[in-house]
PDB file of C-alpha atoms and ligand atoms in Angstrom:
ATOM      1  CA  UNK A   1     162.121   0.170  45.606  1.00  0.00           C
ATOM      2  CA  UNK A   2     158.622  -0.453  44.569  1.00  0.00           C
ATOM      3  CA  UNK A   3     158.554  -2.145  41.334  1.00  0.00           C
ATOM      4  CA  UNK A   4     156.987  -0.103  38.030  1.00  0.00           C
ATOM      5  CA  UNK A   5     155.058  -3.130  37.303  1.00  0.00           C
ATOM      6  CA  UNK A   6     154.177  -6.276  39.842  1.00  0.00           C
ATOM      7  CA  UNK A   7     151.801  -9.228  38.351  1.00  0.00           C
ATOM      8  CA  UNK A   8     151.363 -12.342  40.646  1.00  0.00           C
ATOM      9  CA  UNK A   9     149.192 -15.087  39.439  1.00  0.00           C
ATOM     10  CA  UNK A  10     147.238 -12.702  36.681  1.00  0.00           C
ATOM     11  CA  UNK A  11     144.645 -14.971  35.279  1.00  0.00           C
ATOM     12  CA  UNK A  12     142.260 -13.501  32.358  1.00  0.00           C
ATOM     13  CA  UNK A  13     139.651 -15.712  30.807  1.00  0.00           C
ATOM     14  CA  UNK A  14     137.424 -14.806  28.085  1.00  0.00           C
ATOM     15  CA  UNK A  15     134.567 -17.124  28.521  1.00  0.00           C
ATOM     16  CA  UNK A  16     135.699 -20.894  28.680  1.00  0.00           C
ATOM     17  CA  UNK A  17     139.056 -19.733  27.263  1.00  0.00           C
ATOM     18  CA  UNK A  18     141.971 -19.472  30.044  1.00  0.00           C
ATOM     19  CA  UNK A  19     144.922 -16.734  28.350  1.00  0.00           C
ATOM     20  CA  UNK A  20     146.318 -16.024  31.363  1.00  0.00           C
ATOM     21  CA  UNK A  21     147.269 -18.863  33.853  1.00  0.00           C
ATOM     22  CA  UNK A  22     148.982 -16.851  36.510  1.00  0.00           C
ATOM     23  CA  UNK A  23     151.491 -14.662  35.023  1.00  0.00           C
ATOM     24  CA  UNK A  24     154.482 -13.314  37.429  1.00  0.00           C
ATOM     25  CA  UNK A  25     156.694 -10.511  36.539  1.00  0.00           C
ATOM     26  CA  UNK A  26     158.333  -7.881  37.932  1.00  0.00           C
ATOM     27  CA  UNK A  27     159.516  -4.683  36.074  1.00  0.00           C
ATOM     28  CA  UNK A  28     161.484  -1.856  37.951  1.00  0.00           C
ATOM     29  CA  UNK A  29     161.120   1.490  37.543  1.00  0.00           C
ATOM     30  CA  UNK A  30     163.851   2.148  34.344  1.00  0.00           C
ATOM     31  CA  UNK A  31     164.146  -0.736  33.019  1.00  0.00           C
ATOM     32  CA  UNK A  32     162.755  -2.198  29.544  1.00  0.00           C
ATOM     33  CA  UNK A  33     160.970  -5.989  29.452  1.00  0.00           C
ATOM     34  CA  UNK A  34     160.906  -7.622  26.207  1.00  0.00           C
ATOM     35  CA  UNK A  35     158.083  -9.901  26.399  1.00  0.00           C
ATOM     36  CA  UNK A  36     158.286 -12.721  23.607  1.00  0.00           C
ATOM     37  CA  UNK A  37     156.602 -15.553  22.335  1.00  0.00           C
ATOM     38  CA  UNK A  38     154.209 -17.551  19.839  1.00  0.00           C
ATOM     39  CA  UNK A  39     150.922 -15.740  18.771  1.00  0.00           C
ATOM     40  CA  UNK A  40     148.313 -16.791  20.589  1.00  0.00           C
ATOM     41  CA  UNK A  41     149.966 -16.928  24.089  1.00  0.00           C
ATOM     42  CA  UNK A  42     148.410 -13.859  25.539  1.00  0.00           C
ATOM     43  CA  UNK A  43     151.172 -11.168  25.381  1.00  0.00           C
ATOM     44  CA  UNK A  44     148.522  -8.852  23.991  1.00  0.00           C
ATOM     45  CA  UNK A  45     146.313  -9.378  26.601  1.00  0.00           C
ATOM     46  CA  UNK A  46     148.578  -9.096  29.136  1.00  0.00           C
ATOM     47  CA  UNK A  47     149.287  -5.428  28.316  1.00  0.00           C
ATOM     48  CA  UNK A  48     145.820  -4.776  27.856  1.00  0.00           C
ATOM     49  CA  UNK A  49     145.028  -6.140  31.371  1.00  0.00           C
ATOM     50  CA  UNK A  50     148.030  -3.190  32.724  1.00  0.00           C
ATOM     51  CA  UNK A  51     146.581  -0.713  30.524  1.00  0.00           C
ATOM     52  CA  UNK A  52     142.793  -1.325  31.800  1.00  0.00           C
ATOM     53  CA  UNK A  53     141.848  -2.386  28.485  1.00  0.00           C
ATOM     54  CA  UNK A  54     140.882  -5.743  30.249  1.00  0.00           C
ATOM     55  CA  UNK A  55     139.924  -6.719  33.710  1.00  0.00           C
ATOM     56  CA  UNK A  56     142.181  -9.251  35.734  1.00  0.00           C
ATOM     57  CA  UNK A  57     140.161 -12.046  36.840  1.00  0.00           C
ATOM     58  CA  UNK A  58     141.961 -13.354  39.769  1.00  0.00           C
ATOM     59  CA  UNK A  59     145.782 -12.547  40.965  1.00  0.00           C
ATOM     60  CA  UNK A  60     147.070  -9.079  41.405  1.00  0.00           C
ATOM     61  CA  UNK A  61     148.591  -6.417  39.150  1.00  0.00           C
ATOM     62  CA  UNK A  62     150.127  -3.339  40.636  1.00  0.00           C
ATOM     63  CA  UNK A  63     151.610  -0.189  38.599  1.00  0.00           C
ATOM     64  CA  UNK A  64     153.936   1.860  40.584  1.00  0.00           C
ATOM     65  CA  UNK A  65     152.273   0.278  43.675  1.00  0.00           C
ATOM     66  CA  UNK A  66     148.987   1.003  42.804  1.00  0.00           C
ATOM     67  CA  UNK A  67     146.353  -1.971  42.047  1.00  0.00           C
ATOM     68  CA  UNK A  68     145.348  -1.869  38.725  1.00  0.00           C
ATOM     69  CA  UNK A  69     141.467  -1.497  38.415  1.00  0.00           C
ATOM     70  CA  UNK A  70     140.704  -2.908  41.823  1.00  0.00           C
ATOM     71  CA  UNK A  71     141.451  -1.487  45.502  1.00  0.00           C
ATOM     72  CA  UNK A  72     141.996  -3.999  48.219  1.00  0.00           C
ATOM     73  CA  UNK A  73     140.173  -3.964  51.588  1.00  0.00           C
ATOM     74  CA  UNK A  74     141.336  -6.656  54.308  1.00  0.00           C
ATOM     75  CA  UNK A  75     141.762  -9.945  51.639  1.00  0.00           C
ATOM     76  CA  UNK A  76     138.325  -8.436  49.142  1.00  0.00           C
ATOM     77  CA  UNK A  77     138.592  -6.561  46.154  1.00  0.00           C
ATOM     78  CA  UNK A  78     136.688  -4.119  44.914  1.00  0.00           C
ATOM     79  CA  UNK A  79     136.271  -2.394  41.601  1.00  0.00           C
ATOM     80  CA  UNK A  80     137.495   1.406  41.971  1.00  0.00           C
ATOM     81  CA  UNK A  81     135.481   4.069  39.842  1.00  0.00           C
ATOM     82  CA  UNK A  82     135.412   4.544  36.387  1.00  0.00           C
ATOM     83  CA  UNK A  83     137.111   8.334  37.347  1.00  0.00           C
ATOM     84  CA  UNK A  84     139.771   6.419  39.652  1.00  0.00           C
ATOM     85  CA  UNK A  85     140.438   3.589  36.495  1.00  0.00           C
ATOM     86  CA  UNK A  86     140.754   6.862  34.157  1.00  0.00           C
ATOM     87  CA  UNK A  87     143.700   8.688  36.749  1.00  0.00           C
ATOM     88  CA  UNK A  88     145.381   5.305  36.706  1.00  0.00           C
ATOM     89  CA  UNK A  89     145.882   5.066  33.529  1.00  0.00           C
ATOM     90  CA  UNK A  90     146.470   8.158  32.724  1.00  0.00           C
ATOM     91  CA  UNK A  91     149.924   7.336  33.540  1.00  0.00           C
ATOM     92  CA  UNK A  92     150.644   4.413  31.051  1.00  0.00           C
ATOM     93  CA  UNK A  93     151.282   5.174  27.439  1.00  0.00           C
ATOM     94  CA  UNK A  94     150.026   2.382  25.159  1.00  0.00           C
ATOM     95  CA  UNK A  95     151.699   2.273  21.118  1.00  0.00           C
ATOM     96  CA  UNK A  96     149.547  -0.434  18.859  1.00  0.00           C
ATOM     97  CA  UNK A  97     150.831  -2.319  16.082  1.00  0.00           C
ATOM     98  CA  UNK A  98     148.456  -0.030  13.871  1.00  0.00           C
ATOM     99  CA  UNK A  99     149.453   3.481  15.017  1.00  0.00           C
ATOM    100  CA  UNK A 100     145.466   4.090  15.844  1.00  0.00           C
ATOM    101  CA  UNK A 101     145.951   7.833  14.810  1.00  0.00           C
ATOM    102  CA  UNK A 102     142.874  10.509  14.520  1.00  0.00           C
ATOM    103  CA  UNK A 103     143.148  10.379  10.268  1.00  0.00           C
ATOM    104  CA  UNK A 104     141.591  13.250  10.059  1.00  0.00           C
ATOM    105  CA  UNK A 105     144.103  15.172  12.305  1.00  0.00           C
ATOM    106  CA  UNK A 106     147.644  16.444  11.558  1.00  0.00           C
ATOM    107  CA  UNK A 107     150.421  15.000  13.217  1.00  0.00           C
ATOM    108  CA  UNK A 108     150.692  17.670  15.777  1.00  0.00           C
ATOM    109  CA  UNK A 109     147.055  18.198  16.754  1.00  0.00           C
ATOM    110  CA  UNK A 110     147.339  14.117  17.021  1.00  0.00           C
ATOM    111  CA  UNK A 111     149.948  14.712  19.873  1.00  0.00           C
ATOM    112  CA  UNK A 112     148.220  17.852  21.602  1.00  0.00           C
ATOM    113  CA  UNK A 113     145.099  16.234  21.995  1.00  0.00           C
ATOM    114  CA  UNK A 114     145.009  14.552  24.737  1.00  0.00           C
ATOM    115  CA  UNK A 115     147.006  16.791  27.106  1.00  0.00           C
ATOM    116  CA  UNK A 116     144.658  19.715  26.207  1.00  0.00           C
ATOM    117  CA  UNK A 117     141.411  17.178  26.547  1.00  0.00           C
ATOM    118  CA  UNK A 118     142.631  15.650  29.713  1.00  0.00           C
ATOM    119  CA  UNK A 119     145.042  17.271  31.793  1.00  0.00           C
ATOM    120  CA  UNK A 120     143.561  20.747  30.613  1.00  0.00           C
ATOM    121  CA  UNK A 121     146.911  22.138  29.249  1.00  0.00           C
ATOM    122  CA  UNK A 122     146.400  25.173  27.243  1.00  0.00           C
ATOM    123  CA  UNK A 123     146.910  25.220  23.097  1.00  0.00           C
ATOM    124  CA  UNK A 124     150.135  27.067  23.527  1.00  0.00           C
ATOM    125  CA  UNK A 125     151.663  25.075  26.293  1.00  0.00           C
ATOM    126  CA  UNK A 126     150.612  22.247  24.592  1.00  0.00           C
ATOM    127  CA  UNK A 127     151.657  22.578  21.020  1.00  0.00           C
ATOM    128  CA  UNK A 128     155.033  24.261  21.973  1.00  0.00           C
ATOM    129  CA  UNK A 129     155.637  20.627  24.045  1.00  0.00           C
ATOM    130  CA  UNK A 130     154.457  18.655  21.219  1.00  0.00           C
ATOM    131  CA  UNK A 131     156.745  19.970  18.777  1.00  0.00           C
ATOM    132  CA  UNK A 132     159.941  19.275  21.358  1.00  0.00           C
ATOM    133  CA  UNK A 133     158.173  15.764  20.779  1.00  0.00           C
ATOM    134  CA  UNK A 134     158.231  15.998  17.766  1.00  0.00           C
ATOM    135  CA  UNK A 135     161.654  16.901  17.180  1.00  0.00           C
ATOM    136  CA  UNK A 136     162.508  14.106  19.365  1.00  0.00           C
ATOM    137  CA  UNK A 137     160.894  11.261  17.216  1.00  0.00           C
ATOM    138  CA  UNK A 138     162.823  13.318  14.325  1.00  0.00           C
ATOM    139  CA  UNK A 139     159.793  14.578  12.786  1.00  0.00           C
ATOM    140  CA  UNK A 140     159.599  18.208  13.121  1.00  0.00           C
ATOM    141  CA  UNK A 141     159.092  19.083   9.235  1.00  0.00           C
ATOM    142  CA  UNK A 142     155.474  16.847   9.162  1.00  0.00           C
ATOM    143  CA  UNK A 143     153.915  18.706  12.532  1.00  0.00           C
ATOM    144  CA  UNK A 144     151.160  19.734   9.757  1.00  0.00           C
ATOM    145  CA  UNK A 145     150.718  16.178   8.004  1.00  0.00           C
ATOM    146  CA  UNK A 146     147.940  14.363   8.035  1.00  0.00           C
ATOM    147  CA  UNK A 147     148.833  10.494   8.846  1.00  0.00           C
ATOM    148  CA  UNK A 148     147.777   9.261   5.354  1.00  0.00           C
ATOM    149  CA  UNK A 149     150.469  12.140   4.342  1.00  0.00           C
ATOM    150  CA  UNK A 150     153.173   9.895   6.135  1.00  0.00           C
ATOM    151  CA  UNK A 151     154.419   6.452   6.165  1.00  0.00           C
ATOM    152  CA  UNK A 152     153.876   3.856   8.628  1.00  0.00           C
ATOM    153  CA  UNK A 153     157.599   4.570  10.298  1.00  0.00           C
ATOM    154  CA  UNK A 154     156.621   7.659  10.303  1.00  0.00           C
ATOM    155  CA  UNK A 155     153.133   7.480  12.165  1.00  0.00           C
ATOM    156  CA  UNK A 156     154.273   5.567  14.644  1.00  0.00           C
ATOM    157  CA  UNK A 157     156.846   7.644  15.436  1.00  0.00           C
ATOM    158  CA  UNK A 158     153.584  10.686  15.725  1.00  0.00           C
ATOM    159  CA  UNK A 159     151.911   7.592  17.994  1.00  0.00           C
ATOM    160  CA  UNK A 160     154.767   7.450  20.512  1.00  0.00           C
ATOM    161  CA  UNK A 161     155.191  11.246  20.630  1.00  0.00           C
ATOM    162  CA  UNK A 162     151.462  11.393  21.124  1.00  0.00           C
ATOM    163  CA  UNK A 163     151.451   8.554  23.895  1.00  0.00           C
ATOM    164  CA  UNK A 164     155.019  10.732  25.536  1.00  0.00           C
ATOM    165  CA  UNK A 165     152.532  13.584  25.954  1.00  0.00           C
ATOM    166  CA  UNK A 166     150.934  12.873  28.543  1.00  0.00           C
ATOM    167  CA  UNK A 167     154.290  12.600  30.243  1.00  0.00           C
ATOM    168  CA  UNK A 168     153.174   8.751  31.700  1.00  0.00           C
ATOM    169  CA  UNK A 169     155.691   7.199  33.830  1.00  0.00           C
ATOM    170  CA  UNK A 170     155.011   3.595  31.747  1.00  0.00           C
ATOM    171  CA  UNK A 171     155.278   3.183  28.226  1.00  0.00           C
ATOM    172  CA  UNK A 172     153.748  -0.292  26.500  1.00  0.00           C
ATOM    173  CA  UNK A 173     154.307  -1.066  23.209  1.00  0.00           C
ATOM    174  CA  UNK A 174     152.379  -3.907  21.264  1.00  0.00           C
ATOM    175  CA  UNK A 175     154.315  -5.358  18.178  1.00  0.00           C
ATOM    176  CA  UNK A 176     154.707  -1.497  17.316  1.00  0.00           C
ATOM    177  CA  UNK A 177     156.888  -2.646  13.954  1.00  0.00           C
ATOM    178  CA  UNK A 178     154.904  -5.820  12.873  1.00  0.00           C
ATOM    179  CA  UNK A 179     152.717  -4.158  10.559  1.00  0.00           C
ATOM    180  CA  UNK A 180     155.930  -1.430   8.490  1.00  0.00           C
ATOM    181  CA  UNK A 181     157.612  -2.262   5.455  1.00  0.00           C
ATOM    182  CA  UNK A 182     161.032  -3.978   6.803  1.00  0.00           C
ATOM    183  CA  UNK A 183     162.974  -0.371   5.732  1.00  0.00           C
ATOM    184  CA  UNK A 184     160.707   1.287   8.214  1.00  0.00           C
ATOM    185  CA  UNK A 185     161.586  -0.767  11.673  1.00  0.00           C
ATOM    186  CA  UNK A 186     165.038   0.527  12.423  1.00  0.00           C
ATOM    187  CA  UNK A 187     163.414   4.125  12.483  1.00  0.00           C
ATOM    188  CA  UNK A 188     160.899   3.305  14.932  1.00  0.00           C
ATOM    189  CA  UNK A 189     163.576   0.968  17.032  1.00  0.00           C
ATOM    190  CA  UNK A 190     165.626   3.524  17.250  1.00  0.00           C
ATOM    191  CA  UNK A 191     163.336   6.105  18.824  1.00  0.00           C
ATOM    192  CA  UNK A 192     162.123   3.524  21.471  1.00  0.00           C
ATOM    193  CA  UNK A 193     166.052   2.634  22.154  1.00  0.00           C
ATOM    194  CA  UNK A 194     166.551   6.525  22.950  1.00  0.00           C
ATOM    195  CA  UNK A 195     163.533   6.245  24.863  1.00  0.00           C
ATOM    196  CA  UNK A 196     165.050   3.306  26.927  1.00  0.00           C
ATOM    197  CA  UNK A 197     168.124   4.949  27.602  1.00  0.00           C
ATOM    198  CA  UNK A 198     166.682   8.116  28.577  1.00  0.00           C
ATOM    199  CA  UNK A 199     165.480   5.887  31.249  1.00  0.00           C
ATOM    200  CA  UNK A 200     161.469   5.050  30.519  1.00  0.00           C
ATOM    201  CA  UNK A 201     160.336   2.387  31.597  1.00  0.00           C
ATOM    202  CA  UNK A 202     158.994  -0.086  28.355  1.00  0.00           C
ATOM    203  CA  UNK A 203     157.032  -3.108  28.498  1.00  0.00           C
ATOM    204  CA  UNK A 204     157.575  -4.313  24.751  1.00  0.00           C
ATOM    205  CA  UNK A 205     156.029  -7.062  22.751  1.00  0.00           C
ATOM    206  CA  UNK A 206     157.903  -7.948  20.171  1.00  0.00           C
ATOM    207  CA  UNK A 207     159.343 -10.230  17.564  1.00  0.00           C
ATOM    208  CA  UNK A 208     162.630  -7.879  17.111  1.00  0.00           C
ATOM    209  CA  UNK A 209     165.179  -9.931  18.897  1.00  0.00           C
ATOM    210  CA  UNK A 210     168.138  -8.106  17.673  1.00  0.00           C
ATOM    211  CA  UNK A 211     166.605  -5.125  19.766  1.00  0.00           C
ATOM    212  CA  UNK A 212     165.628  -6.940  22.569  1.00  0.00           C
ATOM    213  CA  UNK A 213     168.400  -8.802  22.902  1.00  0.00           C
ATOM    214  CA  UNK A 214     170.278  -4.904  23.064  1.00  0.00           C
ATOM    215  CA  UNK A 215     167.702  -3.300  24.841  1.00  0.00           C
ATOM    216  CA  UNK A 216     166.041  -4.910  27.085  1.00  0.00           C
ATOM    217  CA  UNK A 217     166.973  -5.245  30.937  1.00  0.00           C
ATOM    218  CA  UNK A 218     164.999  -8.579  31.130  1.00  0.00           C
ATOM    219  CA  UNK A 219     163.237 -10.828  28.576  1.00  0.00           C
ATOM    220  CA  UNK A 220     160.209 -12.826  29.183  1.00  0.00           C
ATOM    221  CA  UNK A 221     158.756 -15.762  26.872  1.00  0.00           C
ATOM    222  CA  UNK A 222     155.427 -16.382  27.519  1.00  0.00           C
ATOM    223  CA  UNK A 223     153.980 -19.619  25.975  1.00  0.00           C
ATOM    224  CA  UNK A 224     150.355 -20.710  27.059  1.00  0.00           C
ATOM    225  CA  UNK A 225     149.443 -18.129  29.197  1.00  0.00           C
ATOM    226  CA  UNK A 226     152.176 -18.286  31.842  1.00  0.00           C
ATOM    227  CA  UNK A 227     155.788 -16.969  31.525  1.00  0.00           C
ATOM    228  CA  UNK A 228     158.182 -19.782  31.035  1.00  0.00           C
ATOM    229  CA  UNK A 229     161.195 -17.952  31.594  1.00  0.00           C
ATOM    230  CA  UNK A 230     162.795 -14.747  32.305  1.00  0.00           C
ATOM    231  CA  UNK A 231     165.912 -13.300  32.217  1.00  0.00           C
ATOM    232  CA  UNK A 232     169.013 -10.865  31.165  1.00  0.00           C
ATOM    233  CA  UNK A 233     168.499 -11.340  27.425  1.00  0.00           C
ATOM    234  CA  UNK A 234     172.083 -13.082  27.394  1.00  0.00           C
ATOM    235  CA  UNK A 235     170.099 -16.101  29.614  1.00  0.00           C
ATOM    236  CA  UNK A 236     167.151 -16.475  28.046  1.00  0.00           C
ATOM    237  CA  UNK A 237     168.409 -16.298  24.282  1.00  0.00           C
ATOM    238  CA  UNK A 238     172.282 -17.224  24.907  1.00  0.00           C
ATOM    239  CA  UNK A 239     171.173 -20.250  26.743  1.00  0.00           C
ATOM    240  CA  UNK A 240     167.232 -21.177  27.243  1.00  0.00           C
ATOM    241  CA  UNK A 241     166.527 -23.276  30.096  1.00  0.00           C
ATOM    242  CA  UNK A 242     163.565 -24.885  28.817  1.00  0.00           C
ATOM    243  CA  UNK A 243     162.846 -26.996  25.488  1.00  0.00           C
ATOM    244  CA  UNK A 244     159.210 -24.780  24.771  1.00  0.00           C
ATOM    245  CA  UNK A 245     161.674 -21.636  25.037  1.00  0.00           C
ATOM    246  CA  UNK A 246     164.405 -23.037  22.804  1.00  0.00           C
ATOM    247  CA  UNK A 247     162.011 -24.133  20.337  1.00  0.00           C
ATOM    248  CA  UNK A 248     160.811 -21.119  19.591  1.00  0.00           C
ATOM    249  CA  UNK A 249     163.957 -19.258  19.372  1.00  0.00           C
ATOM    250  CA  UNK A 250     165.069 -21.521  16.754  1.00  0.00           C
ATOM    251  CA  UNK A 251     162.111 -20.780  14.638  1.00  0.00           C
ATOM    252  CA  UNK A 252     162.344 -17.232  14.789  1.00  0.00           C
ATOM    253  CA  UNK A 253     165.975 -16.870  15.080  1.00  0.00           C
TER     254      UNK A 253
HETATM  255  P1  ADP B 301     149.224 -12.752  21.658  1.00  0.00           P
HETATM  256  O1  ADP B 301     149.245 -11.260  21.748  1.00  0.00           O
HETATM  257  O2  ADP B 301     150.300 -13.422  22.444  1.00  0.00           O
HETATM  258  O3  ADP B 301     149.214 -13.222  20.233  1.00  0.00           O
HETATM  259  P2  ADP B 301     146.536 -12.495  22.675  1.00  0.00           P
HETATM  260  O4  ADP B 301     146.655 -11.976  24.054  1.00  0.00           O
HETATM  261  O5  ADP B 301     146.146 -11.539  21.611  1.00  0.00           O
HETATM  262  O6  ADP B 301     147.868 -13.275  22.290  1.00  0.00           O
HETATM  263  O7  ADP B 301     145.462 -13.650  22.635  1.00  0.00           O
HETATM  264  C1  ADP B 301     145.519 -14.790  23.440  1.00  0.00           C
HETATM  265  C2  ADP B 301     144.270 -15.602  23.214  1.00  0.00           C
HETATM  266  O8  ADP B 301     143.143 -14.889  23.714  1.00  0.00           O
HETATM  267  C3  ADP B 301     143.966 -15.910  21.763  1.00  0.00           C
HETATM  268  O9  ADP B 301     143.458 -17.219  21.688  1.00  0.00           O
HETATM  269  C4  ADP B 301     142.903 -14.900  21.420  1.00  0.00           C
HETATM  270  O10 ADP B 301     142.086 -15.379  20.382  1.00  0.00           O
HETATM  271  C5  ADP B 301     142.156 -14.766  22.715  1.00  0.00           C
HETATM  272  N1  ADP B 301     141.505 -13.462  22.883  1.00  0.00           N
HETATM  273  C6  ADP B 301     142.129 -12.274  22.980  1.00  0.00           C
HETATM  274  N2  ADP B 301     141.255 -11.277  23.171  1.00  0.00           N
HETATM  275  C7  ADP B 301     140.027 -11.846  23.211  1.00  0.00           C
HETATM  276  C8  ADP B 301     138.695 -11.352  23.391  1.00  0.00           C
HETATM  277  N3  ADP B 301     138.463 -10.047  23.585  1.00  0.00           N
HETATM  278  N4  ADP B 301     137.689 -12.238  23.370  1.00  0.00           N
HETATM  279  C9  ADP B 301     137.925 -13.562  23.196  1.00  0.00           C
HETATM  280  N5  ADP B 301     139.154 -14.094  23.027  1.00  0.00           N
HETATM  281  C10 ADP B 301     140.195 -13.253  23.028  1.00  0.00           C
HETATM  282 MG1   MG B 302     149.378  -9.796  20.313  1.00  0.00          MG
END
């Protein structure tokens, strides 16, 4: 089976400054990563890189099979076209820490627009799927609010029905509860846990390790740039192999 997601040796710089030192990971097509670690270790970036938000400098990143950004000819690379870039990624969904709504949108419109603007669905095919997405984040009475009409649970719940829209076959989620009020996580958890066991496959970032240690197939800690280790969550928080891994789990544990 070809793995959802495939990095070997991804290496990002910006400038003098290495983030990525060769990261390896596999995820399979179903399953949810938990990727964890100190700030500044280049989780961020490494979903950016699979979402084409950056370029990979050196090492290879495949989605579904596919090269991300780049198409390989004997051992050379080349850049594919801006069109090409925009088809691959199509198929990821991306949730931020800060929702990145349209404010001056209603929820619904928020979630229609892209598979009206992109894949060309019409109004009413569109909005009578985005209300079924709706529903399914459990937010069918605000279709018509605007986001500063709705708390921050609440808009990213509209952000992950917005990002399902598009129907990708890779959802990435970037600290998606680091920036609610602490009574708002366990509403937007528990959406991305039905999510996960309606089978999506989730790359998460995340500092939640009650949830990832529930949810996720594998976790990864990342320290520096590389992975350090990565496992069934039982492993890697039950019983860390390495001292950089254990020390952070005791800090934020
Ligand atoms: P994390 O998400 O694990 O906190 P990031 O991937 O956001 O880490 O960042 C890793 C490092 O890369 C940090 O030192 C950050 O300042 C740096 N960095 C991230 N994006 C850029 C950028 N666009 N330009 C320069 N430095 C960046
Ligand atoms: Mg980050």
């Amino acid at each position: 089976m070809t793995p959802m997601v495939r990095a070997e040796q991804v290496c990002k710089s910006f400038g003098s400054l290495r983030v990525l030192k060769g990261i390896d990971i596999e995820v399979d097509a179903g399953e949810v990563l938990c990727l964890v670690g100190p700030s500044g270790s280049g989780k961020s970036t490494f979903l950016r890189c699979i979402n084409h938000l950056e370029r990979v400098d050196a090492g290879r990143l495949y989605v579904d099979g596919d090269l991300v950004g780049y198409r390989e000819k004997g051992d050379k690379l080349y850049e594919i076209s801006p069109k090409h870039a925009a088809r691959q990624r199509r198929d990821i969904g991306m949730v931020f820490q800060h929702f990145n709504l349209f404010l001056h949108r209603t929820a619904l419109e928020n979630v229609i627009e892209a598979p009206m603007l992109v894949k060309g669905e019409s109004r009413a095919e569109a909005t009578a799927r985005g209300r079924d997405l709706l529903q399914k984040v459990g937010l069918s009475a605000k279709a018509d609010a605007y986001p500063a009409q709705l708390s921050g649970g609440q808009q990213q719940r509209v952000a992950i029905a917005r990002a399902l829209a598009m129907e990708p076959k890779l959802m990435l989620f970037d600290e998606p509860t680091s920036a609610l009020d602490p009574e708002l996580v366990g509403e937007v958890l528990g959406v991305m846990r039905d999510l996960a066991d309606a089978g999506m496959t989730m790359v998460v970032v995340t500092h939640e390790m009650g949830f990832a240690r529930e949810v996720a197939d594998t976790i990864a800690f990342m320290d520096d740039g590389v992975v350090v280790e990565a496992g069934r969550p039982s492993e890697v928080l039950g019983a860390p192999r390495h001292q950089r891994t254990q020390d952070f789990l005791s800090k934020i544990l």
